[in-house]
Coordinates of C-alpha atoms in Angstrom, one line a residue:
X147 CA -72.6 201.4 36.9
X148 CA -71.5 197.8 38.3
X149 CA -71.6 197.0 34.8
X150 CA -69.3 199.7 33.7
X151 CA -66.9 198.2 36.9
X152 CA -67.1 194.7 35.8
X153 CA -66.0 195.5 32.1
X154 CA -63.3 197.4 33.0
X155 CA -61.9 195.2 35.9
X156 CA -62.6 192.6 32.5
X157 CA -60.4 195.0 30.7
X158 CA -57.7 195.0 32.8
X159 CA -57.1 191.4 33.8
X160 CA -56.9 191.3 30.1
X161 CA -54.8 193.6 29.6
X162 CA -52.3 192.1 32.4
X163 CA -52.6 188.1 31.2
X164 CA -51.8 189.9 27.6
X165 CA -48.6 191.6 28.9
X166 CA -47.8 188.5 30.9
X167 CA -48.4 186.6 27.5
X168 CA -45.9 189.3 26.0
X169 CA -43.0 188.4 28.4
X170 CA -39.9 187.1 26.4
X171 CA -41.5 187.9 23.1
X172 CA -42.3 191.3 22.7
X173 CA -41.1 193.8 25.5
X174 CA -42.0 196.4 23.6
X175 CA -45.3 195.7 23.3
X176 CA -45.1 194.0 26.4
X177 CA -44.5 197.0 28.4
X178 CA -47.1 199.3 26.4
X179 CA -50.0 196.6 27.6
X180 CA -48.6 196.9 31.1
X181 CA -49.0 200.6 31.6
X182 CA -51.9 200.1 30.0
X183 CA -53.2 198.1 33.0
X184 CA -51.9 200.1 35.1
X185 CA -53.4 202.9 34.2
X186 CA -56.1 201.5 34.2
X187 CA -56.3 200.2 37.1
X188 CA -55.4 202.8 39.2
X189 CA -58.0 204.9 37.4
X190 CA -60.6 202.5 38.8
X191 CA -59.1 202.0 41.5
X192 CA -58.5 198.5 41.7
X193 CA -56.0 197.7 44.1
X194 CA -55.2 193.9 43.2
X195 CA -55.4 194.5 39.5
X196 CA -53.0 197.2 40.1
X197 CA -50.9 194.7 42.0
X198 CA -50.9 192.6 39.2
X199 CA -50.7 194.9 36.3
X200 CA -47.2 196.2 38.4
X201 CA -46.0 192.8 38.4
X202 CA -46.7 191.8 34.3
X203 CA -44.9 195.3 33.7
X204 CA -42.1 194.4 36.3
X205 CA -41.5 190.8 34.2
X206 CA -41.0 192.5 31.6
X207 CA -37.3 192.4 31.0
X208 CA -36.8 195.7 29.1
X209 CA -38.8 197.2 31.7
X210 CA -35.7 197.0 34.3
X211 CA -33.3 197.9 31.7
X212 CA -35.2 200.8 29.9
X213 CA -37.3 202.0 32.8
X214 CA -35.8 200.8 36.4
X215 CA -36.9 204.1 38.3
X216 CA -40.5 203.7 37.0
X217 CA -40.3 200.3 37.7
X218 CA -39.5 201.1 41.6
X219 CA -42.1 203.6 41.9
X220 CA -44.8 201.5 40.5
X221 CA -43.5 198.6 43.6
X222 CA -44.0 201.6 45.8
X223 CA -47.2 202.6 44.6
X224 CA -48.5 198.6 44.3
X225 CA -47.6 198.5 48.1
X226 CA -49.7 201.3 48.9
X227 CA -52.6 200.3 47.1
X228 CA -52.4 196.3 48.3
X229 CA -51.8 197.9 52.1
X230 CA -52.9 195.1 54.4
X231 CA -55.1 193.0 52.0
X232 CA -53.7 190.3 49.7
X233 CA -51.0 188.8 51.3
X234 CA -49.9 186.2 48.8
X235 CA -49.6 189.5 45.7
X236 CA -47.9 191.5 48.3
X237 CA -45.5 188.5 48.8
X238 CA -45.2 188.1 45.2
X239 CA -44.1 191.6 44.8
X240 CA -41.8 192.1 47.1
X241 CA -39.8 188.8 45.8
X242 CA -39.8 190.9 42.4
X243 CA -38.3 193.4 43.8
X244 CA -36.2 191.7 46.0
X245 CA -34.8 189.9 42.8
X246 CA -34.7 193.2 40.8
X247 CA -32.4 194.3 44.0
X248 CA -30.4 191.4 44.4
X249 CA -29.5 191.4 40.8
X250 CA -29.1 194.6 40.5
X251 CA -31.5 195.9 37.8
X252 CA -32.9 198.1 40.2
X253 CA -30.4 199.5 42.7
X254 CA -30.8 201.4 46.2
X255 CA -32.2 199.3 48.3
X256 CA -31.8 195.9 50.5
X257 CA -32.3 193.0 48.6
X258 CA -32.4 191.0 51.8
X259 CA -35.0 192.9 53.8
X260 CA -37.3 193.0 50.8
X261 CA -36.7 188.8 50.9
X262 CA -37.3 188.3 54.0
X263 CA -40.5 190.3 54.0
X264 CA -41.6 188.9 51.4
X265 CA -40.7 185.4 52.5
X266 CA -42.5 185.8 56.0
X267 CA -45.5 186.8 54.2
X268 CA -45.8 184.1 51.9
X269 CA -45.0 181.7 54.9
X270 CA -48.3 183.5 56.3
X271 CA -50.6 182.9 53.3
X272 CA -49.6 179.0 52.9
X273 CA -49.7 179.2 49.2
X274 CA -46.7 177.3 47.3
X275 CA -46.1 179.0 44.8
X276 CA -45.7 182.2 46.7
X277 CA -44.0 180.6 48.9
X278 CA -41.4 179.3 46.0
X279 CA -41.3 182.5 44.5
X280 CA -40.2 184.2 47.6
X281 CA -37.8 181.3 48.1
X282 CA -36.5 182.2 44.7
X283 CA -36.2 185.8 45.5
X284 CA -34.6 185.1 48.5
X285 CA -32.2 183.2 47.6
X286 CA -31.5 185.6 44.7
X287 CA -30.8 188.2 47.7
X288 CA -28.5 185.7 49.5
X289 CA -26.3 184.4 46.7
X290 CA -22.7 185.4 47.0
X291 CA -23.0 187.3 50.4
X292 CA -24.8 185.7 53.2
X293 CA -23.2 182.5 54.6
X294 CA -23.9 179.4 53.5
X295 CA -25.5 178.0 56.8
X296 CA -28.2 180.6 55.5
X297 CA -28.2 179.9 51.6
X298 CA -28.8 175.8 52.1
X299 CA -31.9 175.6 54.4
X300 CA -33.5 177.7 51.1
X301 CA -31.6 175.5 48.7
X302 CA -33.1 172.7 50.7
X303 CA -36.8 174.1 51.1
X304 CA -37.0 174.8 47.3
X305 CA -36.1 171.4 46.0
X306 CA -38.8 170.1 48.7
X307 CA -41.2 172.3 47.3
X308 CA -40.4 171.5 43.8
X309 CA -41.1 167.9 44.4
X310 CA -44.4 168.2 45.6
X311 CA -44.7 168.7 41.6
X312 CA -46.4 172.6 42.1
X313 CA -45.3 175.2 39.3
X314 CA -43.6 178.6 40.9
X315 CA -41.4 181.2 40.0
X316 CA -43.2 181.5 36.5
X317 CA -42.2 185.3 36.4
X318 CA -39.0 187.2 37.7
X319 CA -37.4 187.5 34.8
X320 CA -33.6 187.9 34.7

C-alpha cells in the first residue's frame, strides 16, 4: 500500500514538472497534463501535489483564457486542501491569483488583498523566491492604482532581491 502511495505521489510530481515543462509550448497539452495532476492528486489526496498541480495548470496561459472559472475554483479548492500547512505554496498561489486578478484574466475579486496575503506569508516563510514572486504579484496588483509611495518600496525590494542573484517569478504567466 505505501508502495502504491509513493508511485502515484511519483506519478503526479511527474505529471506537474511535465505541465510545467509544457508552459509556452503546448497549452493544449499543457493543460490536459495539469488536470491530469490534479485529478490525481486530489484522488490521493495529496494536498501539496494538489497545490502544485493547481499552479502548473494556472501557468498555463490558455488556461486563463479558455478556462478562467475553472481556474478560480481550482485556487479555491488548492487553498482548502494546503489549509495551514505549506506556507511558502500557499504564498505562491495566492501571488498567481493575485496576478490573474490584477490583470484581469480572472475577474471578481481584489487583486490587492490576495497580494498582500500572499506577500505576508512569504515574508513569514523567508524563502526568496516566494518572496519575489509575491513581490511580483504584488506589484502586479498595485500598478496603475495604488500611489506611488506604495509601488516604489516593491520596486525597490525586488531589484534588492534580484541582486542577490536568486531566480523567482519563473511562472505567472501573462
Amino acid at each position: 500500500d505505501q508502495d502504491a502511495d509513493r508511485d502515484e505521489r511519483a506519478r503526479v510530481e511527474l505529471l506537474t514538472e511535465l505541465a510545467e515543462a509544457l508552459v509556452y509550448v503546448d497549452d493544449t497539452r499543457g493543460i490536459e497534463v495539469a488536470r491530469e495532476a490534479v485529478q490525481r492528486a486530489r484522488s490521493a489526496g495529496l494536498a501539496a501535489d494538489l497545490g502544485r498541480a493547481v499552479a502548473a495548470f494556472a501557468d498555463q496561459p490558455q488556461a486563463l483564457l479558455d478556462h478562467p472559472g475553472e481556474v478560480a475554483a481550482l485556487f479555491d479548492e488548492a487553498r482548502v486542501a494546503l489549509g495551514e500547512d505549506h506556507p511558502e505554496l500557499r504564498a505562491r498561489l495566492l501571488a498567481f491569483e493575485a496576478f490573474a486578478y490584477a490583470t484581469y484574466q480572472l475577474q471578481g475579486r481584489d487583486s490587492l488583498q490576495l497580494a498582500d496575503d500572499a506577500l505576508a506569508l512569504a515574508r513569514r516563510a523567508d524563502d526568496p523566491s516566494t518572496l519575489g514572486e509575491a513581490l511580483f504579484g504584488a506589484a502586479a496588483a498595485r500598478s496603475g492604482t495604488a500611489p506611488v509611495d506604495e509601488r516604489v518600496p516593491l520596486g525597490e525590494e525586488l531589484v534588492v532581491l534580484g541582486r542577490t542573484g536568486r531566480n523567482f517569478a519563473a511562472g505567472m504567466s501573462g
